[in-house]
Tab-separated table of C-alpha atoms in Angstrom:
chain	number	residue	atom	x	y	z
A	844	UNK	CA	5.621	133.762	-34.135
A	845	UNK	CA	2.931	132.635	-36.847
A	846	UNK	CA	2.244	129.458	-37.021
A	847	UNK	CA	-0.520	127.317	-38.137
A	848	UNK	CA	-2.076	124.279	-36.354
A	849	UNK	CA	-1.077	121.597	-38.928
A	850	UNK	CA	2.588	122.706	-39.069
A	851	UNK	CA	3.320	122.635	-35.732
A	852	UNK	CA	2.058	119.152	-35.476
A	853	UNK	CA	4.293	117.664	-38.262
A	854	UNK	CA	7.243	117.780	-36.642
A	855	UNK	CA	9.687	116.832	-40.237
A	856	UNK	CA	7.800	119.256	-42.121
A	857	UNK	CA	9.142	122.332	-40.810
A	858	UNK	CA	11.216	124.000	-37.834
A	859	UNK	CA	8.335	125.855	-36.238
A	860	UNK	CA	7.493	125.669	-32.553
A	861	UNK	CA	4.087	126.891	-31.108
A	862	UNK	CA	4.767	130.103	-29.071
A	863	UNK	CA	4.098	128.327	-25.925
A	864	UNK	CA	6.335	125.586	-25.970
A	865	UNK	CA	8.946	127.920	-26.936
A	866	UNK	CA	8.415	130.256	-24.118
A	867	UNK	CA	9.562	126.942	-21.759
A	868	UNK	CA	13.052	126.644	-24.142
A	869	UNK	CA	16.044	127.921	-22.847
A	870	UNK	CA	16.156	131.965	-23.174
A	871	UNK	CA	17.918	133.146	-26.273
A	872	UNK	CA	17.882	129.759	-27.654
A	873	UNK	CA	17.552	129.278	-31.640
A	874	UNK	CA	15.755	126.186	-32.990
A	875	UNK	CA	17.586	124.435	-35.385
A	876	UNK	CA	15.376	121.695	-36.313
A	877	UNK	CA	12.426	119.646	-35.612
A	878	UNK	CA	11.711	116.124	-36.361
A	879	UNK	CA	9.492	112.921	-35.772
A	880	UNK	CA	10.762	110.989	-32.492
A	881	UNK	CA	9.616	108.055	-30.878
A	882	UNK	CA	5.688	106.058	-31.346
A	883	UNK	CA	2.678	107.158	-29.306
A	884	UNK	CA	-0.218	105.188	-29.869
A	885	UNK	CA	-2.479	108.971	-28.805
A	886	UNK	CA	-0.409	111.619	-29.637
A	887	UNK	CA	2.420	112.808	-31.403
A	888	UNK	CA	6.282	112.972	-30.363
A	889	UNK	CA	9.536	114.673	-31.834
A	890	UNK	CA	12.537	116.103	-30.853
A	891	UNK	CA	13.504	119.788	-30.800
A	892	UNK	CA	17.233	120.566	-31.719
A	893	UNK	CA	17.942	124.134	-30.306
A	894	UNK	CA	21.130	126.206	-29.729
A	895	UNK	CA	21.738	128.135	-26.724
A	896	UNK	CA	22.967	131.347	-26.464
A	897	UNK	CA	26.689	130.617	-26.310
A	898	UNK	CA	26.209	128.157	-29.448
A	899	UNK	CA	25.522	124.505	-27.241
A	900	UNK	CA	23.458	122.654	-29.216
A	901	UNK	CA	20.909	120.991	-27.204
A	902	UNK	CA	17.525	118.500	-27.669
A	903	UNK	CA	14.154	118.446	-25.988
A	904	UNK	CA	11.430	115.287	-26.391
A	905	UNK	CA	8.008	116.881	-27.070
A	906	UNK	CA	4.737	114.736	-26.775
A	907	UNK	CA	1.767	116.367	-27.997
A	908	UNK	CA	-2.169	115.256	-27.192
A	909	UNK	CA	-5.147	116.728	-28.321
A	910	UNK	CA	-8.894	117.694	-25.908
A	911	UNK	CA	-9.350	117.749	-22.490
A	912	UNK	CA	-8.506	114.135	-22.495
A	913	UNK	CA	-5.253	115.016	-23.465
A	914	UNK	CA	-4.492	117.829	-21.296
A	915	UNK	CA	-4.901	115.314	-18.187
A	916	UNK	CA	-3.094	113.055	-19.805
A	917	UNK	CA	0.232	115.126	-20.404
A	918	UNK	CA	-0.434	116.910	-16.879
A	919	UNK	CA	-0.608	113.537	-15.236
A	920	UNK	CA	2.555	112.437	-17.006
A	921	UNK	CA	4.119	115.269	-15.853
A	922	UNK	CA	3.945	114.879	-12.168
A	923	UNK	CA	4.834	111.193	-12.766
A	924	UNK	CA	7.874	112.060	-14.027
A	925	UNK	CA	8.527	114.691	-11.794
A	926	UNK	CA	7.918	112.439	-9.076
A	927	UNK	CA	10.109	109.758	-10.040
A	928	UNK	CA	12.926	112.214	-11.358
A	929	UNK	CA	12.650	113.970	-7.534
A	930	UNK	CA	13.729	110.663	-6.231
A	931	UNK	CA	16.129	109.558	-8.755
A	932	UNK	CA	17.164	111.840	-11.553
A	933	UNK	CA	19.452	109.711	-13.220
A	934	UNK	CA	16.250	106.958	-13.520
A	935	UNK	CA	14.059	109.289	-16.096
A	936	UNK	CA	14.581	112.329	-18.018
A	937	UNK	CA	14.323	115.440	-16.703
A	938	UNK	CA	10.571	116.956	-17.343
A	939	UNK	CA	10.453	120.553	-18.095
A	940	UNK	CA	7.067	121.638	-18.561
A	941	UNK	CA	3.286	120.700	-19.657
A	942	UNK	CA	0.939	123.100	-20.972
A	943	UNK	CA	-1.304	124.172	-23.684
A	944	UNK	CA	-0.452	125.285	-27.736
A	945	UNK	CA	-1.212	128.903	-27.920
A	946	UNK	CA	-1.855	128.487	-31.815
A	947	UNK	CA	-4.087	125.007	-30.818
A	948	UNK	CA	-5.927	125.457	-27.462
A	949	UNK	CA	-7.409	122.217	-27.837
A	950	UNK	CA	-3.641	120.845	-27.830
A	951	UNK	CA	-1.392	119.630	-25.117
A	952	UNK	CA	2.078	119.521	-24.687
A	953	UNK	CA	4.898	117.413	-22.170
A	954	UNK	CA	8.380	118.722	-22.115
A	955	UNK	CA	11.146	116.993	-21.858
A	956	UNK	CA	14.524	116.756	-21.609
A	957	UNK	CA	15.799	114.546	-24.474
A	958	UNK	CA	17.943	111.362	-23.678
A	959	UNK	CA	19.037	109.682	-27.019
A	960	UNK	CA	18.081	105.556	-25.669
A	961	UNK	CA	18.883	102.283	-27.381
A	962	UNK	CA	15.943	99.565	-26.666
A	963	UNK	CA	18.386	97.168	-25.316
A	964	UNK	CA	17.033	95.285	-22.192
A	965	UNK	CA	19.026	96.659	-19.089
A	966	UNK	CA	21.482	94.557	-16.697
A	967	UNK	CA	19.017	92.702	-14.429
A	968	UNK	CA	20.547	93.880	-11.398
A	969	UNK	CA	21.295	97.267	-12.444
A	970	UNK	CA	17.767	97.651	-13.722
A	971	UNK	CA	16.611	96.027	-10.154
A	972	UNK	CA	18.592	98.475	-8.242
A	973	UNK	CA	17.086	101.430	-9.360
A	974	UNK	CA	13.849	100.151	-9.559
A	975	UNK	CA	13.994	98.998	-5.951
A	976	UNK	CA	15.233	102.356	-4.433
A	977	UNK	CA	12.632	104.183	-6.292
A	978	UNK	CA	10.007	101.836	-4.228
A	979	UNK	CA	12.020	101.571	-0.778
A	980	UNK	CA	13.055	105.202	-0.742
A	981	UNK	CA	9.591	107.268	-1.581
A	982	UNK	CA	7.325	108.111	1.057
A	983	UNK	CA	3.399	108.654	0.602
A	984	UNK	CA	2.806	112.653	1.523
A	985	UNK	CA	-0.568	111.669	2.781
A	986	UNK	CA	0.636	107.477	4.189
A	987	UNK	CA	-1.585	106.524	2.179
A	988	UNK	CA	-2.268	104.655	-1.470
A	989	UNK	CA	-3.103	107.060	-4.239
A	990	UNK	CA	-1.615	110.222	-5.636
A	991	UNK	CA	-2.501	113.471	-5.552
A	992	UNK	CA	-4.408	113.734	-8.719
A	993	UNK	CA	-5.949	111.203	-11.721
A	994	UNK	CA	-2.897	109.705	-13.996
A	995	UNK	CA	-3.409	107.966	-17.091
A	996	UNK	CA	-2.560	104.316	-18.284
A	997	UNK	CA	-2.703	105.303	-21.978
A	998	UNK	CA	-5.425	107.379	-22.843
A	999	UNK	CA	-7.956	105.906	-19.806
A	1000	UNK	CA	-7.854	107.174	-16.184
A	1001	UNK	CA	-6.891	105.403	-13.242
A	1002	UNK	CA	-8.496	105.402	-10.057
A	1003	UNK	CA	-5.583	107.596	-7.455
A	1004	UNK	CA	-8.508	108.382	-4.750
A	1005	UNK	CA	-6.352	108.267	-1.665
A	1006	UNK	CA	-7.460	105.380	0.439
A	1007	UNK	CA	-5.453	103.922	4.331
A	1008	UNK	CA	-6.045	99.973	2.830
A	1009	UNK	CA	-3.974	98.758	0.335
A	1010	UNK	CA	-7.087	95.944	-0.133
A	1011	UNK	CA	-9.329	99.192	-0.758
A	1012	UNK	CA	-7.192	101.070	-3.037
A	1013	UNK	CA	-7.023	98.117	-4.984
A	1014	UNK	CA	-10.092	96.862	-5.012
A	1015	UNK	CA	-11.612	100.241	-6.488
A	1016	UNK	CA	-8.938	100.525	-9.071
A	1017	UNK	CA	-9.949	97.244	-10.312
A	1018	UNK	CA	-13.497	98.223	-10.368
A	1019	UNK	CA	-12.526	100.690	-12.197
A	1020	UNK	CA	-10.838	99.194	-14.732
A	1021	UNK	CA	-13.756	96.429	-14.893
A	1022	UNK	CA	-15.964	99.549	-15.553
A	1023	UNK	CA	-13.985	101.041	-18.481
A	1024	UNK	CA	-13.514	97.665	-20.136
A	1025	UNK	CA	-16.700	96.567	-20.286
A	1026	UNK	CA	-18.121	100.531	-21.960
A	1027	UNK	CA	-15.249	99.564	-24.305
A	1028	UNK	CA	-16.470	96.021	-25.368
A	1029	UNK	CA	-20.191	95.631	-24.137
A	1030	UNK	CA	-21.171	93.236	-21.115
A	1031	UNK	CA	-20.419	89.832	-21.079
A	1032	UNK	CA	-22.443	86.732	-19.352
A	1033	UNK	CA	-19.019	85.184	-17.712
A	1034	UNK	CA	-18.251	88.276	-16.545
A	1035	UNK	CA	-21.529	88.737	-13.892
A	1036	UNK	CA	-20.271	85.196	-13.205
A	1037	UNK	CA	-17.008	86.012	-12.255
A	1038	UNK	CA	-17.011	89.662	-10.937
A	1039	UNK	CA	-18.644	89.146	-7.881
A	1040	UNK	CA	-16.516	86.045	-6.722
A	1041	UNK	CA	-13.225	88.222	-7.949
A	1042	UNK	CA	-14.233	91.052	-5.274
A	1043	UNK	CA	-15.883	88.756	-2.595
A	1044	UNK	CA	-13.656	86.127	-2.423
A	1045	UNK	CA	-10.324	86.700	-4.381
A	1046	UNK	CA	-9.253	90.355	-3.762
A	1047	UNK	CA	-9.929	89.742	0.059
A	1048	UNK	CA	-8.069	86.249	0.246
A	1049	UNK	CA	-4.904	87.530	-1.407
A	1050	UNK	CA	-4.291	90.860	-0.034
A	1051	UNK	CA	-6.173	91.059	3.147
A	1052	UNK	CA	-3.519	89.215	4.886
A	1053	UNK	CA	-1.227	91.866	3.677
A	1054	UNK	CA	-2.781	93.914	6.264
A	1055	UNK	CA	-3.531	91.520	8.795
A	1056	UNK	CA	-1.995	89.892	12.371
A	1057	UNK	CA	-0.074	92.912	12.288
A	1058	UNK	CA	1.779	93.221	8.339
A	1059	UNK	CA	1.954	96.439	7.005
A	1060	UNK	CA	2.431	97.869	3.318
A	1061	UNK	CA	4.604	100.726	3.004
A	1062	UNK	CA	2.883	102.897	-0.033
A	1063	UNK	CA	5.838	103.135	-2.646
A	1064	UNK	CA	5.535	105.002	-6.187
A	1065	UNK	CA	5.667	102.986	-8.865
A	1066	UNK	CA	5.976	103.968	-12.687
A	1067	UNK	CA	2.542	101.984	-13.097
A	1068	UNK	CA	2.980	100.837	-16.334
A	1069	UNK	CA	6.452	99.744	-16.314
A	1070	UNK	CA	6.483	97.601	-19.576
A	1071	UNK	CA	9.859	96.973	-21.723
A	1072	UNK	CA	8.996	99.742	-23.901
A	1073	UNK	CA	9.077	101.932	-21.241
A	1074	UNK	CA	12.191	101.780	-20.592
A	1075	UNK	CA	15.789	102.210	-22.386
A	1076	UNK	CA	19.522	102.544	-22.247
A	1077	UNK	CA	20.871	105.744	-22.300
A	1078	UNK	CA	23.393	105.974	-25.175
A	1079	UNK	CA	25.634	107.983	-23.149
A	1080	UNK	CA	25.959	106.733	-19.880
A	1081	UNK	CA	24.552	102.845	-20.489
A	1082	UNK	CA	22.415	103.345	-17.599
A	1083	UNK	CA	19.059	102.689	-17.768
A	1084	UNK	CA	15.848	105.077	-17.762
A	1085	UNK	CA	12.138	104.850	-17.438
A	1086	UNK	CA	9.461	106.979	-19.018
A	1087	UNK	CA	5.536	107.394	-19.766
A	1088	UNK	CA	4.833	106.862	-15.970
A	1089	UNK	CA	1.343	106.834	-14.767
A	1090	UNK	CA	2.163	106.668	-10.968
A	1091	UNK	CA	1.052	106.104	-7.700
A	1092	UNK	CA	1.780	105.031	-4.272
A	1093	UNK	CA	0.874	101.232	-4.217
A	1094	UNK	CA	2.444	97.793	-2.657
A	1095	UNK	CA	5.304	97.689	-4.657
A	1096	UNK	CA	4.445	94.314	-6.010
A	1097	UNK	CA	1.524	95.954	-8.217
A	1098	UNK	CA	4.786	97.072	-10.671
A	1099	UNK	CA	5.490	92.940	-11.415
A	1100	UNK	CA	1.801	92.486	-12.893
A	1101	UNK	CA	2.805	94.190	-16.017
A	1102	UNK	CA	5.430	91.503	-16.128
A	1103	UNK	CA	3.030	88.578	-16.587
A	1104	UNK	CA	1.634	89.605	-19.399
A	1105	UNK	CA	2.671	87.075	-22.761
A	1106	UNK	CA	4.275	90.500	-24.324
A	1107	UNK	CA	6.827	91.496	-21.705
A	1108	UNK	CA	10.706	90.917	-21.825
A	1109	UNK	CA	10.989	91.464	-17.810
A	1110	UNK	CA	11.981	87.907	-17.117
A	1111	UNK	CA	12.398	85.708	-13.743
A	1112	UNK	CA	15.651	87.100	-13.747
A	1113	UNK	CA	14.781	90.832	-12.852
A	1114	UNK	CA	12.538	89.440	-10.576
A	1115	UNK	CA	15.028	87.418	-8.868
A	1116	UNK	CA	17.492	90.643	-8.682
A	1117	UNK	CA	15.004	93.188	-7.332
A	1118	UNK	CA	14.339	90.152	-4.400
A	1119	UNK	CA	17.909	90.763	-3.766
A	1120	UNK	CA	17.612	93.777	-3.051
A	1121	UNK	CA	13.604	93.818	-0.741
A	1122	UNK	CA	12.247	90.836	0.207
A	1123	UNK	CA	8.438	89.449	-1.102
A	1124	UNK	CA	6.262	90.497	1.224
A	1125	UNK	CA	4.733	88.414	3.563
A	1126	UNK	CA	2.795	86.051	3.891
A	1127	UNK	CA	5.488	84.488	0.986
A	1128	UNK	CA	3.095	81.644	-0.639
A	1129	UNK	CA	0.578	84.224	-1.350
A	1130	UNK	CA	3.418	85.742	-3.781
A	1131	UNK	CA	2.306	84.295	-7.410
A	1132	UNK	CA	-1.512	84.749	-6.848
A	1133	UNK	CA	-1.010	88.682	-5.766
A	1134	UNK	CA	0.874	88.926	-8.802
A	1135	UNK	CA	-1.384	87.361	-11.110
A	1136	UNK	CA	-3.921	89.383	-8.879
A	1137	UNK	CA	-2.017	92.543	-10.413
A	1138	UNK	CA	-1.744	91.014	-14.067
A	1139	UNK	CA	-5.814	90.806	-14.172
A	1140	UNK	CA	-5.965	94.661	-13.775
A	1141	UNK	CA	-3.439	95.681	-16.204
A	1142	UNK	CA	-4.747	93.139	-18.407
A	1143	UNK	CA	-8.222	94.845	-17.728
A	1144	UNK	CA	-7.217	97.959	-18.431
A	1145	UNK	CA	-5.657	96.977	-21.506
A	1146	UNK	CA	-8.220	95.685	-23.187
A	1147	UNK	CA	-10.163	98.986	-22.521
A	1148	UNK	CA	-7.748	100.759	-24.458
A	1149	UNK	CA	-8.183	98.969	-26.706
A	1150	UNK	CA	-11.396	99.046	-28.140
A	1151	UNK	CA	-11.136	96.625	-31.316
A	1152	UNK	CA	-8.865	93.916	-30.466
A	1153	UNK	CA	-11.274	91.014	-28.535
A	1154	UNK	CA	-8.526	88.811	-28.186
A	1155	UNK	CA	-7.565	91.076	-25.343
A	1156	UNK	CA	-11.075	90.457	-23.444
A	1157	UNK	CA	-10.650	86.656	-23.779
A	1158	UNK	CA	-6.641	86.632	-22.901
């Protein structure tokens, strides 16, 4: 199959499919079409319209990211989504495969099964549900916070070092995110104020006693950047799905700072249902600063990404 870089990135141009994302369809499959699918902010996205063998017609989601950067990123999404679909396979689409364009070898691809969604917010307590098994039912292969290799939030890494403290884990993470921010937009004098009392005094009042006069936190995966637009109704069933996961095993309250944010659409109500379903942990009145605890770091993180916007920095 000949093929030449630019083609095979324009997905409406032209049905052709790089030798090595073919080689992942199903055997004696014929692609009918490609096309554009879906918004990614680093990469590109499209559907692939096939038809088996026996004359099934069939779709696949295709992301596509270029450099190194972009082959952790797709390989990272990868085993997010596997993880999550392991657990519960009707709560993300199936992935199929990541690897590299034979054609491009500085381009990455993530394989997918395709899901036509609608981006209708989900019943609260359906949503909650499934969300709340996915936390209560996974189990840490090491008991510990982390994962087993570097995911990405966007196009930026995340710390996944495995670490026995939840206060640990977290506190490096941040760091982390502190770290990338400011190469993004320079240092800042009210930052060397604040950073120092944020990891002496904050981080340690909030989640120490997490972990203290005998309280435990059970390391659950979350998505990790479970955001509205991460999320859908699937046409056919009406249930709802998840996707562009960047997990890890954390407290399972980390997943609720990406609900503070100004920009999300996961109100008190989904809250209140996934309560319904497992408890805030204890100590209780400690609840709203761990989550706006949480919200600083995706914030942070956010406004490493991205590199122009200032109003991010000051939000």
């Amino acid at each position: 199959m000949e093929c030449t870089g630019d083609h095979i990135l324009d997905f409406d141009a032209d049905n052709i499919v790089d030798p090595s994302v073919f080689a992942e369809l199903p055997k004696g499959c014929l692609v009918v079409s490609t096309e554009s699918h879906g918004i990614s902010f680093w990469g590109h996205t499209g559907r692939i319209n096939v038809e088996l063998a026996d004359g099934t017609p069939l779709s696949f989601f295709i992301k596509v990211v270029p450099r190194e950067q972009g082959k952790n990123m797709v390989h990272g999404e990868f085993e997010s989504m596997k993880a999550i679909y392991t657990l519960l396979p009707d709560f993300a689409p199936k992935p199929i495969a990541w690897g590299t364009y034979y054609n491009i070898p500085d381009m990455h691809f993530l394989l997918c099964e395709y899901r036509e969604m609608t981006d209708e917010m989900p019943d609260p307590h359906k949503f909650a549900a499934r969300l709340a098994a996915l936390h209560q039912n996974s189990s840490s292969p090491t008991g510990k916070f982390g994962f087993h290799m570097t995911t990405y939030s966007g196009n930026l890494p995340q710390m996944n070092d495995w670490e026995e403290s939840w206060e640990v884990f977290f506190a490096k993470s941040m760091r982390m995110a502190l770290d990338l921010e400011v190469k993004a937009k320079g240092p800042h004098s009210e930052l060397d104020c604040l950073v120092p009392i944020l990891f002496d005094k904050v981080i340690p009042r909030l989640l120490r006693p997490l972990e203290t006069e005998g309280r435990l936190v059970k390391p659950s995966l979350v998505h990790g950047d479970l955001w509205y637009a991460n999320s859908g109704l699937d046409v056919e069933t009406g249930e709802s799905l998840v996707f562009d996961a960047c997990c890890f095993y954390a407290h399972n309250e980390y997943e609720f700072g990406q609900w503070r944010p100004i920009c999300n659409r996961f109100g008190d109500e989904y809250l209140a249902a996934y309560q319904s379903y497992i408890q805030i942990s204890p100590p209780e009145e400690d609840y709203d600063g761990r989550l706006d605890l949480y919200k600083l770091r995706f914030n942070t993180h956010v406004s490493a990404l991205f590199t122009e916007n200032h109003t991010l920095r000051e939000q």
